[in-house]
């Protein structure tokens, strides 16, 4: 991971100040109660709000039956929306431009849900110069680990398990 890099469009670069100290770590509020897929709220809060470098363990998402069931049950012409665990804003959509099988295979190969540029809601997501992927509200999401296909956003499931805000 580069320490200072500008990533190609459509990535939207953000300033380091997004992750400045706020009322609850790097966010204004703790994670929502009753996160989707029954992910661990304490782990989510720690990774989303009090962390800049660490992640849930590799393969965590594969051990969340509610999430894996949803991926299996999602019709081929539909996608899953992933919401910020703090704010409930949409952050990612998958699969987009590929099949669910391809999304899950790539995610399994890397160990974390792995999104491509077309699957990112750039209105709510920013990329910092070191590759850290964050929400505009200061939620740590994961990191961009590009491969030969381009940018690949490896994201903690606990950070995108929010419920949509009304």
JSON list of C-alpha atoms in Angstrom, two decimals:
[
{"chain": "A", "resi": 1, "resn": "UNK", "atom": "CA", "xyz": [0.00, 0.00, 0.00]},
{"chain": "A", "resi": 2, "resn": "UNK", "atom": "CA", "xyz": [1.49, 3.32, -1.05]},
{"chain": "A", "resi": 3, "resn": "UNK", "atom": "CA", "xyz": [1.88, 6.01, 1.58]},
{"chain": "A", "resi": 4, "resn": "UNK", "atom": "CA", "xyz": [0.89, 8.90, -0.70]},
{"chain": "A", "resi": 5, "resn": "UNK", "atom": "CA", "xyz": [-0.87, 8.24, -3.97]},
{"chain": "A", "resi": 6, "resn": "UNK", "atom": "CA", "xyz": [-3.63, 9.73, -6.06]},
{"chain": "A", "resi": 7, "resn": "UNK", "atom": "CA", "xyz": [-5.90, 7.04, -7.43]},
{"chain": "A", "resi": 8, "resn": "UNK", "atom": "CA", "xyz": [-7.47, 7.29, -10.89]},
{"chain": "A", "resi": 9, "resn": "UNK", "atom": "CA", "xyz": [-11.06, 8.34, -11.55]},
{"chain": "A", "resi": 10, "resn": "UNK", "atom": "CA", "xyz": [-13.73, 7.57, -10.71]},
{"chain": "A", "resi": 11, "resn": "UNK", "atom": "CA", "xyz": [-12.15, 7.45, -7.22]},
{"chain": "A", "resi": 12, "resn": "UNK", "atom": "CA", "xyz": [-12.91, 10.59, -5.24]},
{"chain": "A", "resi": 13, "resn": "UNK", "atom": "CA", "xyz": [-9.97, 11.57, -3.10]},
{"chain": "A", "resi": 14, "resn": "UNK", "atom": "CA", "xyz": [-10.62, 12.98, 0.35]},
{"chain": "A", "resi": 15, "resn": "UNK", "atom": "CA", "xyz": [-8.56, 14.98, 2.82]},
{"chain": "A", "resi": 16, "resn": "UNK", "atom": "CA", "xyz": [-7.07, 13.34, 5.91]},
{"chain": "A", "resi": 17, "resn": "UNK", "atom": "CA", "xyz": [-9.26, 15.70, 7.99]},
{"chain": "A", "resi": 18, "resn": "UNK", "atom": "CA", "xyz": [-12.27, 13.44, 7.30]},
{"chain": "A", "resi": 19, "resn": "UNK", "atom": "CA", "xyz": [-10.80, 11.11, 9.91]},
{"chain": "A", "resi": 20, "resn": "UNK", "atom": "CA", "xyz": [-10.15, 13.77, 12.55]},
{"chain": "A", "resi": 21, "resn": "UNK", "atom": "CA", "xyz": [-11.30, 13.16, 16.12]},
{"chain": "A", "resi": 22, "resn": "UNK", "atom": "CA", "xyz": [-15.04, 13.65, 16.60]},
{"chain": "A", "resi": 23, "resn": "UNK", "atom": "CA", "xyz": [-17.56, 12.94, 19.37]},
{"chain": "A", "resi": 24, "resn": "UNK", "atom": "CA", "xyz": [-17.20, 9.16, 18.94]},
{"chain": "A", "resi": 25, "resn": "UNK", "atom": "CA", "xyz": [-13.73, 8.38, 17.65]},
{"chain": "A", "resi": 26, "resn": "UNK", "atom": "CA", "xyz": [-13.55, 9.37, 13.98]},
{"chain": "A", "resi": 27, "resn": "UNK", "atom": "CA", "xyz": [-17.37, 9.56, 13.74]},
{"chain": "A", "resi": 28, "resn": "UNK", "atom": "CA", "xyz": [-20.02, 11.73, 15.33]},
{"chain": "A", "resi": 29, "resn": "UNK", "atom": "CA", "xyz": [-22.02, 8.73, 16.56]},
{"chain": "A", "resi": 30, "resn": "UNK", "atom": "CA", "xyz": [-21.52, 5.07, 17.45]},
{"chain": "A", "resi": 31, "resn": "UNK", "atom": "CA", "xyz": [-22.63, 2.33, 15.07]},
{"chain": "A", "resi": 32, "resn": "UNK", "atom": "CA", "xyz": [-26.34, 1.68, 14.79]},
{"chain": "A", "resi": 33, "resn": "UNK", "atom": "CA", "xyz": [-28.02, -0.84, 17.03]},
{"chain": "A", "resi": 34, "resn": "UNK", "atom": "CA", "xyz": [-29.30, -4.01, 15.35]},
{"chain": "A", "resi": 35, "resn": "UNK", "atom": "CA", "xyz": [-26.82, -4.01, 12.48]},
{"chain": "A", "resi": 36, "resn": "UNK", "atom": "CA", "xyz": [-27.72, -6.10, 9.45]},
{"chain": "A", "resi": 37, "resn": "UNK", "atom": "CA", "xyz": [-26.75, -9.74, 9.20]},
{"chain": "A", "resi": 38, "resn": "UNK", "atom": "CA", "xyz": [-26.38, -9.86, 13.02]},
{"chain": "A", "resi": 39, "resn": "UNK", "atom": "CA", "xyz": [-22.76, -8.68, 12.83]},
{"chain": "A", "resi": 40, "resn": "UNK", "atom": "CA", "xyz": [-21.08, -7.96, 16.14]},
{"chain": "A", "resi": 41, "resn": "UNK", "atom": "CA", "xyz": [-21.90, -4.39, 17.23]},
{"chain": "A", "resi": 42, "resn": "UNK", "atom": "CA", "xyz": [-18.88, -4.05, 19.54]},
{"chain": "A", "resi": 43, "resn": "UNK", "atom": "CA", "xyz": [-16.46, -5.21, 16.82]},
{"chain": "A", "resi": 44, "resn": "UNK", "atom": "CA", "xyz": [-18.18, -2.89, 14.34]},
{"chain": "A", "resi": 45, "resn": "UNK", "atom": "CA", "xyz": [-17.87, 0.12, 16.63]},
{"chain": "A", "resi": 46, "resn": "UNK", "atom": "CA", "xyz": [-14.19, -0.55, 17.30]},
{"chain": "A", "resi": 47, "resn": "UNK", "atom": "CA", "xyz": [-13.26, -1.05, 13.64]},
{"chain": "A", "resi": 48, "resn": "UNK", "atom": "CA", "xyz": [-15.46, 1.73, 12.24]},
{"chain": "A", "resi": 49, "resn": "UNK", "atom": "CA", "xyz": [-14.73, 4.45, 14.81]},
{"chain": "A", "resi": 50, "resn": "UNK", "atom": "CA", "xyz": [-11.56, 3.74, 16.77]},
{"chain": "A", "resi": 51, "resn": "UNK", "atom": "CA", "xyz": [-9.29, 2.24, 14.14]},
{"chain": "A", "resi": 52, "resn": "UNK", "atom": "CA", "xyz": [-7.37, 3.34, 11.10]},
{"chain": "A", "resi": 53, "resn": "UNK", "atom": "CA", "xyz": [-5.29, 0.28, 10.22]},
{"chain": "A", "resi": 54, "resn": "UNK", "atom": "CA", "xyz": [-6.84, -2.97, 11.40]},
{"chain": "A", "resi": 55, "resn": "UNK", "atom": "CA", "xyz": [-9.71, -5.07, 10.14]},
{"chain": "A", "resi": 56, "resn": "UNK", "atom": "CA", "xyz": [-12.09, -7.83, 11.05]},
{"chain": "A", "resi": 57, "resn": "UNK", "atom": "CA", "xyz": [-10.35, -11.15, 10.56]},
{"chain": "A", "resi": 58, "resn": "UNK", "atom": "CA", "xyz": [-9.87, -12.44, 7.02]},
{"chain": "A", "resi": 59, "resn": "UNK", "atom": "CA", "xyz": [-12.89, -14.45, 5.94]},
{"chain": "A", "resi": 60, "resn": "UNK", "atom": "CA", "xyz": [-15.18, -13.00, 8.62]},
{"chain": "A", "resi": 61, "resn": "UNK", "atom": "CA", "xyz": [-17.94, -12.35, 6.08]},
{"chain": "A", "resi": 62, "resn": "UNK", "atom": "CA", "xyz": [-18.01, -16.05, 5.16]},
{"chain": "A", "resi": 63, "resn": "UNK", "atom": "CA", "xyz": [-18.89, -16.88, 8.77]},
{"chain": "A", "resi": 64, "resn": "UNK", "atom": "CA", "xyz": [-21.93, -14.60, 8.83]},
{"chain": "A", "resi": 65, "resn": "UNK", "atom": "CA", "xyz": [-24.76, -16.93, 7.75]},
{"chain": "A", "resi": 66, "resn": "UNK", "atom": "CA", "xyz": [-27.32, -14.15, 7.32]},
{"chain": "A", "resi": 67, "resn": "UNK", "atom": "CA", "xyz": [-25.03, -12.35, 4.85]},
{"chain": "A", "resi": 68, "resn": "UNK", "atom": "CA", "xyz": [-24.10, -15.48, 2.91]},
{"chain": "A", "resi": 69, "resn": "UNK", "atom": "CA", "xyz": [-27.79, -16.46, 2.73]},
{"chain": "A", "resi": 70, "resn": "UNK", "atom": "CA", "xyz": [-28.65, -13.05, 1.29]},
{"chain": "A", "resi": 71, "resn": "UNK", "atom": "CA", "xyz": [-25.96, -13.37, -1.37]},
{"chain": "A", "resi": 72, "resn": "UNK", "atom": "CA", "xyz": [-27.29, -16.82, -2.27]},
{"chain": "A", "resi": 73, "resn": "UNK", "atom": "CA", "xyz": [-30.91, -15.63, -2.35]},
{"chain": "A", "resi": 74, "resn": "UNK", "atom": "CA", "xyz": [-30.35, -12.43, -4.35]},
{"chain": "A", "resi": 75, "resn": "UNK", "atom": "CA", "xyz": [-31.81, -12.82, -7.87]},
{"chain": "A", "resi": 76, "resn": "UNK", "atom": "CA", "xyz": [-29.36, -12.46, -10.76]},
{"chain": "A", "resi": 77, "resn": "UNK", "atom": "CA", "xyz": [-30.85, -9.12, -11.83]},
{"chain": "A", "resi": 78, "resn": "UNK", "atom": "CA", "xyz": [-30.68, -7.58, -8.32]},
{"chain": "A", "resi": 79, "resn": "UNK", "atom": "CA", "xyz": [-27.92, -6.21, -6.13]},
{"chain": "A", "resi": 80, "resn": "UNK", "atom": "CA", "xyz": [-27.30, -5.75, -2.41]},
{"chain": "A", "resi": 81, "resn": "UNK", "atom": "CA", "xyz": [-26.90, -2.22, -1.07]},
{"chain": "A", "resi": 82, "resn": "UNK", "atom": "CA", "xyz": [-24.31, -1.87, 1.69]},
{"chain": "A", "resi": 83, "resn": "UNK", "atom": "CA", "xyz": [-24.97, 0.96, 4.17]},
{"chain": "A", "resi": 84, "resn": "UNK", "atom": "CA", "xyz": [-22.66, 2.83, 6.54]},
{"chain": "A", "resi": 85, "resn": "UNK", "atom": "CA", "xyz": [-22.89, 1.17, 9.97]},
{"chain": "A", "resi": 86, "resn": "UNK", "atom": "CA", "xyz": [-22.91, 4.62, 11.61]},
{"chain": "A", "resi": 87, "resn": "UNK", "atom": "CA", "xyz": [-25.09, 6.79, 9.39]},
{"chain": "A", "resi": 88, "resn": "UNK", "atom": "CA", "xyz": [-27.08, 4.36, 7.24]},
{"chain": "A", "resi": 89, "resn": "UNK", "atom": "CA", "xyz": [-25.98, 6.11, 4.03]},
{"chain": "A", "resi": 90, "resn": "UNK", "atom": "CA", "xyz": [-25.50, 3.86, 0.97]},
{"chain": "A", "resi": 91, "resn": "UNK", "atom": "CA", "xyz": [-21.82, 3.12, 0.29]},
{"chain": "A", "resi": 92, "resn": "UNK", "atom": "CA", "xyz": [-21.58, 0.15, -2.08]},
{"chain": "A", "resi": 93, "resn": "UNK", "atom": "CA", "xyz": [-23.78, -1.88, -4.44]},
{"chain": "A", "resi": 94, "resn": "UNK", "atom": "CA", "xyz": [-22.93, -5.42, -5.46]},
{"chain": "A", "resi": 95, "resn": "UNK", "atom": "CA", "xyz": [-22.80, -7.05, -7.79]},
{"chain": "A", "resi": 96, "resn": "UNK", "atom": "CA", "xyz": [-22.68, -4.34, -10.41]},
{"chain": "A", "resi": 97, "resn": "UNK", "atom": "CA", "xyz": [-21.12, -5.17, -13.77]},
{"chain": "A", "resi": 98, "resn": "UNK", "atom": "CA", "xyz": [-20.48, -8.76, -12.69]},
{"chain": "A", "resi": 99, "resn": "UNK", "atom": "CA", "xyz": [-22.35, -11.68, -11.19]},
{"chain": "A", "resi": 100, "resn": "UNK", "atom": "CA", "xyz": [-22.88, -12.39, -7.50]},
{"chain": "A", "resi": 101, "resn": "UNK", "atom": "CA", "xyz": [-20.75, -15.50, -7.99]},
{"chain": "A", "resi": 102, "resn": "UNK", "atom": "CA", "xyz": [-17.88, -13.34, -9.29]},
{"chain": "A", "resi": 103, "resn": "UNK", "atom": "CA", "xyz": [-18.29, -10.87, -6.40]},
{"chain": "A", "resi": 104, "resn": "UNK", "atom": "CA", "xyz": [-18.20, -13.66, -3.79]},
{"chain": "A", "resi": 105, "resn": "UNK", "atom": "CA", "xyz": [-15.30, -15.46, -5.50]},
{"chain": "A", "resi": 106, "resn": "UNK", "atom": "CA", "xyz": [-13.17, -12.31, -5.54]},
{"chain": "A", "resi": 107, "resn": "UNK", "atom": "CA", "xyz": [-14.15, -11.53, -1.94]},
{"chain": "A", "resi": 108, "resn": "UNK", "atom": "CA", "xyz": [-13.23, -15.06, -0.82]},
{"chain": "A", "resi": 109, "resn": "UNK", "atom": "CA", "xyz": [-9.92, -14.89, -2.67]},
{"chain": "A", "resi": 110, "resn": "UNK", "atom": "CA", "xyz": [-8.99, -11.73, -0.83]},
{"chain": "A", "resi": 111, "resn": "UNK", "atom": "CA", "xyz": [-10.71, -12.38, 2.51]},
{"chain": "A", "resi": 112, "resn": "UNK", "atom": "CA", "xyz": [-12.99, -9.34, 2.65]},
{"chain": "A", "resi": 113, "resn": "UNK", "atom": "CA", "xyz": [-15.94, -8.11, 0.59]},
{"chain": "A", "resi": 114, "resn": "UNK", "atom": "CA", "xyz": [-14.17, -6.63, -2.43]},
{"chain": "A", "resi": 115, "resn": "UNK", "atom": "CA", "xyz": [-15.80, -3.91, -4.49]},
{"chain": "A", "resi": 116, "resn": "UNK", "atom": "CA", "xyz": [-14.82, -2.32, -7.82]},
{"chain": "A", "resi": 117, "resn": "UNK", "atom": "CA", "xyz": [-15.16, 1.33, -8.89]},
{"chain": "A", "resi": 118, "resn": "UNK", "atom": "CA", "xyz": [-18.60, 0.84, -10.45]},
{"chain": "A", "resi": 119, "resn": "UNK", "atom": "CA", "xyz": [-19.91, -0.54, -7.15]},
{"chain": "A", "resi": 120, "resn": "UNK", "atom": "CA", "xyz": [-18.94, 2.50, -5.03]},
{"chain": "A", "resi": 121, "resn": "UNK", "atom": "CA", "xyz": [-21.35, 5.32, -4.10]},
{"chain": "A", "resi": 122, "resn": "UNK", "atom": "CA", "xyz": [-18.82, 8.12, -4.52]},
{"chain": "A", "resi": 123, "resn": "UNK", "atom": "CA", "xyz": [-21.21, 10.69, -3.04]},
{"chain": "A", "resi": 124, "resn": "UNK", "atom": "CA", "xyz": [-20.59, 9.02, 0.35]},
{"chain": "A", "resi": 125, "resn": "UNK", "atom": "CA", "xyz": [-17.16, 7.37, 0.01]},
{"chain": "A", "resi": 126, "resn": "UNK", "atom": "CA", "xyz": [-13.68, 8.88, -0.12]},
{"chain": "A", "resi": 127, "resn": "UNK", "atom": "CA", "xyz": [-10.24, 7.48, -0.71]},
{"chain": "A", "resi": 128, "resn": "UNK", "atom": "CA", "xyz": [-7.34, 8.87, 1.29]},
{"chain": "A", "resi": 129, "resn": "UNK", "atom": "CA", "xyz": [-3.84, 9.22, -0.14]},
{"chain": "A", "resi": 130, "resn": "UNK", "atom": "CA", "xyz": [-2.63, 6.08, 1.70]},
{"chain": "A", "resi": 131, "resn": "UNK", "atom": "CA", "xyz": [-5.42, 3.93, 0.22]},
{"chain": "A", "resi": 132, "resn": "UNK", "atom": "CA", "xyz": [-7.64, 3.99, 3.31]},
{"chain": "A", "resi": 133, "resn": "UNK", "atom": "CA", "xyz": [-11.27, 3.89, 2.22]},
{"chain": "A", "resi": 134, "resn": "UNK", "atom": "CA", "xyz": [-13.62, 5.92, 4.44]},
{"chain": "A", "resi": 135, "resn": "UNK", "atom": "CA", "xyz": [-17.09, 7.40, 4.49]},
{"chain": "A", "resi": 136, "resn": "UNK", "atom": "CA", "xyz": [-17.54, 11.14, 4.19]},
{"chain": "A", "resi": 137, "resn": "UNK", "atom": "CA", "xyz": [-18.69, 11.02, 7.83]},
{"chain": "A", "resi": 138, "resn": "UNK", "atom": "CA", "xyz": [-15.48, 9.46, 9.16]},
{"chain": "A", "resi": 139, "resn": "UNK", "atom": "CA", "xyz": [-16.31, 5.74, 9.20]},
{"chain": "A", "resi": 140, "resn": "UNK", "atom": "CA", "xyz": [-13.25, 3.60, 8.51]},
{"chain": "A", "resi": 141, "resn": "UNK", "atom": "CA", "xyz": [-14.33, 1.10, 5.84]},
{"chain": "A", "resi": 142, "resn": "UNK", "atom": "CA", "xyz": [-11.19, -0.67, 4.67]},
{"chain": "A", "resi": 143, "resn": "UNK", "atom": "CA", "xyz": [-8.47, -0.14, 2.07]},
{"chain": "A", "resi": 144, "resn": "UNK", "atom": "CA", "xyz": [-7.98, 0.07, -1.67]},
{"chain": "A", "resi": 145, "resn": "UNK", "atom": "CA", "xyz": [-5.68, -2.75, -2.71]},
{"chain": "A", "resi": 146, "resn": "UNK", "atom": "CA", "xyz": [-5.43, -2.41, -6.50]},
{"chain": "A", "resi": 147, "resn": "UNK", "atom": "CA", "xyz": [-4.71, -5.39, -8.69]},
{"chain": "A", "resi": 148, "resn": "UNK", "atom": "CA", "xyz": [-4.21, -5.79, -12.43]},
{"chain": "A", "resi": 149, "resn": "UNK", "atom": "CA", "xyz": [-7.95, -5.11, -12.99]},
{"chain": "A", "resi": 150, "resn": "UNK", "atom": "CA", "xyz": [-7.77, -1.74, -11.19]},
{"chain": "A", "resi": 151, "resn": "UNK", "atom": "CA", "xyz": [-8.90, -0.44, -7.84]},
{"chain": "A", "resi": 152, "resn": "UNK", "atom": "CA", "xyz": [-10.24, -3.06, -5.44]},
{"chain": "A", "resi": 153, "resn": "UNK", "atom": "CA", "xyz": [-11.87, -1.81, -2.24]},
{"chain": "A", "resi": 154, "resn": "UNK", "atom": "CA", "xyz": [-11.47, -4.47, 0.46]},
{"chain": "A", "resi": 155, "resn": "UNK", "atom": "CA", "xyz": [-14.09, -3.55, 3.02]},
{"chain": "A", "resi": 156, "resn": "UNK", "atom": "CA", "xyz": [-14.96, -4.74, 6.51]},
{"chain": "A", "resi": 157, "resn": "UNK", "atom": "CA", "xyz": [-18.47, -6.22, 6.48]},
{"chain": "A", "resi": 158, "resn": "UNK", "atom": "CA", "xyz": [-19.10, -4.84, 9.99]},
{"chain": "A", "resi": 159, "resn": "UNK", "atom": "CA", "xyz": [-18.59, -1.29, 8.62]},
{"chain": "A", "resi": 160, "resn": "UNK", "atom": "CA", "xyz": [-21.17, -1.65, 5.83]},
{"chain": "A", "resi": 161, "resn": "UNK", "atom": "CA", "xyz": [-23.86, -3.51, 7.78]},
{"chain": "A", "resi": 162, "resn": "UNK", "atom": "CA", "xyz": [-25.95, -0.45, 8.60]},
{"chain": "A", "resi": 163, "resn": "UNK", "atom": "CA", "xyz": [-29.64, -0.05, 8.06]},
{"chain": "A", "resi": 164, "resn": "UNK", "atom": "CA", "xyz": [-30.79, 2.59, 5.59]},
{"chain": "A", "resi": 165, "resn": "UNK", "atom": "CA", "xyz": [-31.86, 5.87, 7.14]},
{"chain": "A", "resi": 166, "resn": "UNK", "atom": "CA", "xyz": [-35.35, 7.03, 6.37]}
]
